[in-house]
Short mmCIF file of C-alpha atoms in Angstrom, two decimals:
data_model
loop_
_atom_site.label_atom_id
_atom_site.label_comp_id
_atom_site.label_asym_id
_atom_site.label_seq_id
_atom_site.Cartn_x
_atom_site.Cartn_y
_atom_site.Cartn_z
CA MET J 953 -16.79 35.48 -130.49
CA ASN J 954 -19.95 34.37 -128.80
CA LYS J 955 -20.50 30.65 -129.31
CA THR J 956 -23.46 28.40 -128.80
CA ILE J 957 -23.60 25.15 -126.87
CA LEU J 958 -21.86 23.39 -129.73
CA SER J 959 -18.77 25.60 -129.61
CA LEU J 960 -15.92 23.49 -128.33
CA PHE J 961 -12.17 23.11 -128.42
CA ALA J 962 -10.38 19.94 -129.46
CA VAL J 963 -6.71 19.46 -128.77
CA SER J 964 -5.15 16.30 -130.07
CA LEU J 965 -2.11 16.68 -127.82
CA LEU J 966 -4.29 16.00 -124.80
CA GLY J 967 -6.55 13.48 -126.42
CA PHE J 968 -9.58 15.75 -126.39
CA LEU J 969 -12.40 14.50 -128.52
CA PRO J 970 -13.83 16.71 -131.23
CA THR J 971 -17.05 17.18 -129.37
CA SER J 972 -19.35 19.31 -131.49
CA ALA J 973 -20.29 16.39 -133.73
CA SER J 974 -20.81 13.97 -130.88
CA LEU J 975 -22.98 16.45 -128.98
CA ALA J 976 -25.02 17.29 -132.05
CA GLN J 977 -25.69 13.59 -132.59
CA ASN J 978 -26.64 13.09 -128.96
CA GLY J 979 -29.24 15.75 -128.17
CA ASN J 980 -30.69 13.52 -125.48
CA LYS J 981 -27.34 13.73 -123.64
CA LEU J 982 -27.67 17.51 -123.57
CA ASP J 983 -31.08 17.20 -121.97
CA SER J 984 -29.55 14.87 -119.40
CA LEU J 985 -26.66 17.27 -118.80
CA ARG J 986 -29.03 20.18 -118.23
CA GLN J 987 -30.65 18.19 -115.42
CA CYS J 988 -27.32 18.27 -113.56
CA VAL J 989 -26.71 22.00 -113.97
CA PRO J 990 -27.51 24.02 -110.84
CA GLU J 991 -30.40 26.45 -111.21
CA THR J 992 -28.46 29.18 -109.43
CA GLN J 993 -24.97 30.08 -108.31
CA GLY J 994 -25.15 32.32 -105.31
CA ARG J 995 -28.14 34.57 -105.86
CA TYR J 996 -27.94 34.51 -109.66
CA LEU J 997 -30.16 32.43 -111.90
CA VAL J 998 -28.32 30.30 -114.45
CA ASP J 999 -29.82 31.14 -117.84
CA SER J 1000 -27.61 29.08 -120.16
CA MET J 1001 -24.86 26.51 -120.36
CA ASN J 1002 -22.16 26.30 -123.05
CA VAL J 1003 -20.15 23.10 -123.31
CA ILE J 1004 -16.48 24.00 -123.94
CA GLY J 1005 -15.02 20.50 -123.98
CA GLU J 1006 -15.30 16.85 -123.17
CA ILE J 1007 -12.83 14.15 -122.20
CA PRO J 1008 -13.09 10.43 -121.48
CA TYR J 1009 -13.41 9.98 -117.73
CA ARG J 1010 -14.02 6.93 -115.52
CA GLY J 1011 -15.81 4.86 -118.13
CA GLY J 1012 -17.94 7.76 -119.29
CA THR J 1013 -17.50 11.30 -120.51
CA LEU J 1014 -16.65 14.42 -118.54
CA TYR J 1015 -18.38 17.45 -120.04
CA HIS J 1016 -16.85 20.82 -119.17
CA ALA J 1017 -19.23 23.74 -119.40
CA VAL J 1018 -19.53 27.40 -118.56
CA LEU J 1019 -22.66 28.87 -117.05
CA ASN J 1020 -24.09 32.26 -117.95
CA PHE J 1021 -26.30 34.17 -115.55
CA ASP J 1022 -29.50 36.12 -115.97
CA GLY J 1023 -28.75 39.84 -116.02
CA GLN J 1024 -24.96 39.47 -115.94
CA ALA J 1025 -22.33 40.41 -118.54
CA LYS J 1026 -20.89 37.66 -120.72
CA GLN J 1027 -17.60 37.88 -118.80
CA VAL J 1028 -19.37 36.75 -115.62
CA GLN J 1029 -19.43 32.96 -115.86
CA GLY J 1030 -19.44 29.91 -113.67
CA GLU J 1031 -17.82 26.60 -114.49
CA VAL J 1032 -19.03 23.02 -114.10
CA ALA J 1033 -17.79 19.52 -114.91
CA ILE J 1034 -20.49 16.92 -115.39
CA HIS J 1035 -19.78 13.21 -115.59
CA PHE J 1036 -22.07 11.35 -117.99
CA LYS J 1037 -22.18 7.56 -117.89
CA ASP J 1038 -24.87 4.98 -118.53
CA GLU J 1039 -27.39 7.67 -119.52
CA LYS J 1040 -26.97 9.39 -116.13
CA CYS J 1041 -25.14 12.53 -115.17
CA SER J 1042 -23.61 13.82 -111.99
CA LEU J 1043 -22.22 17.24 -111.21
CA ILE J 1044 -18.73 16.62 -109.85
CA TYR J 1045 -17.16 20.08 -110.03
CA GLU J 1046 -18.55 23.57 -109.75
CA SER J 1047 -16.73 26.89 -109.60
CA SER J 1048 -18.40 30.24 -109.21
CA TYR J 1049 -17.35 33.58 -110.63
CA TRP J 1050 -17.82 34.91 -107.11
CA GLY J 1051 -15.35 32.44 -105.57
CA GLY J 1052 -15.69 29.86 -102.87
CA GLY J 1053 -15.31 26.81 -105.11
CA GLN J 1054 -12.82 24.00 -104.95
CA GLU J 1055 -9.56 23.95 -106.87
CA LEU J 1056 -9.57 21.56 -109.83
CA THR J 1057 -6.77 19.56 -108.17
CA GLU J 1058 -8.97 18.95 -105.13
CA VAL J 1059 -11.36 17.01 -107.36
CA PHE J 1060 -9.29 15.71 -110.28
CA ASP J 1061 -5.82 14.33 -110.87
CA ARG J 1062 -3.14 16.53 -112.45
CA ASP J 1063 -3.78 15.48 -116.05
CA VAL J 1064 -7.54 16.07 -115.92
CA SER J 1065 -6.97 19.37 -114.05
CA ARG J 1066 -4.63 20.50 -116.80
CA GLN J 1067 -7.10 19.56 -119.53
CA LEU J 1068 -9.94 21.43 -117.82
CA ALA J 1069 -7.71 24.45 -117.13
CA TYR J 1070 -6.72 24.50 -120.80
CA GLN J 1071 -10.36 24.37 -121.93
CA TRP J 1072 -11.34 27.15 -119.51
CA LEU J 1073 -8.47 29.43 -120.50
CA ALA J 1074 -9.00 28.84 -124.23
CA HIS J 1075 -12.62 29.86 -123.69
CA ARG J 1076 -11.53 32.95 -121.72
CA VAL J 1077 -9.25 33.97 -124.60
CA GLU J 1078 -12.36 34.09 -126.81
CA ILE J 1079 -14.25 36.19 -124.28
CA THR J 1080 -11.59 38.66 -123.14
CA GLY J 1081 -8.79 38.45 -125.71
CA ARG J 1082 -5.12 37.47 -125.53
CA ASP J 1083 -3.80 40.95 -124.73
CA VAL J 1084 -6.01 41.39 -121.67
CA ILE J 1085 -5.01 38.00 -120.33
CA GLN J 1086 -1.30 38.58 -120.94
CA LYS J 1087 -1.49 41.96 -119.17
CA SER J 1088 -3.15 40.31 -116.17
CA LEU J 1089 -0.37 37.71 -116.06
CA ASN J 1090 2.25 40.47 -116.05
CA SER J 1091 0.57 42.28 -113.14
CA PRO J 1092 1.32 41.32 -109.54
CA GLY J 1093 -1.20 38.84 -108.22
CA PRO J 1094 -1.66 35.57 -106.41
CA VAL J 1095 0.44 32.52 -107.21
CA ILE J 1096 -0.97 30.71 -110.26
CA PRO J 1097 -1.61 26.99 -109.67
CA ASP J 1098 0.61 24.59 -111.66
CA HIS J 1099 -2.21 23.25 -113.85
CA TYR J 1100 -3.04 26.79 -114.97
CA VAL J 1101 0.63 27.67 -115.57
CA TRP J 1102 0.80 24.61 -117.82
CA ALA J 1103 -2.38 25.65 -119.67
CA TYR J 1104 -1.20 29.25 -120.15
CA LYS J 1105 2.05 27.99 -121.64
CA GLN J 1106 0.21 25.56 -123.95
CA LEU J 1107 -1.82 28.53 -125.20
CA GLY J 1108 1.38 30.49 -125.91
CA PHE J 1109 1.28 32.92 -123.00
CA SER J 1110 4.37 34.15 -121.22
CA VAL J 1111 4.02 33.26 -117.55
CA PRO J 1112 6.30 35.15 -115.17
CA HIS J 1113 8.30 33.17 -112.61
CA GLN J 1114 6.49 33.02 -109.31
#
């Protein structure tokens, strides 16, 4: 399913806030968030941002969003985390589809990393489907970081021992 900027996940287990209502009521926050989104990642122009979650963070709100790129398939996405506090935003995490970004755990503590990994993977399930993701987990590949193993398990995936 292709969702708009108001499509979000809320998980009470992790204390996620149901964000679609709060974002809809705070359109000016979205304008502020857009100011913190990079115009490009690599050589590709960012053409849209979809917020996939929000969590309380350091006295403000951490918005987790995916970026879509001009001329690229919907599976090609970047990822950002934007901290919003006192009517100001700051980009504190960015990951590119093409690699080269930091690990979540280099920027956030374990709990926040897990929450963001969960939001990202739940979004990826919508884009690619459960079967495709499970097949990729069953194929040989690099070691999966702990926060992603946790998120896969929360989403009901079988994660092979590494």
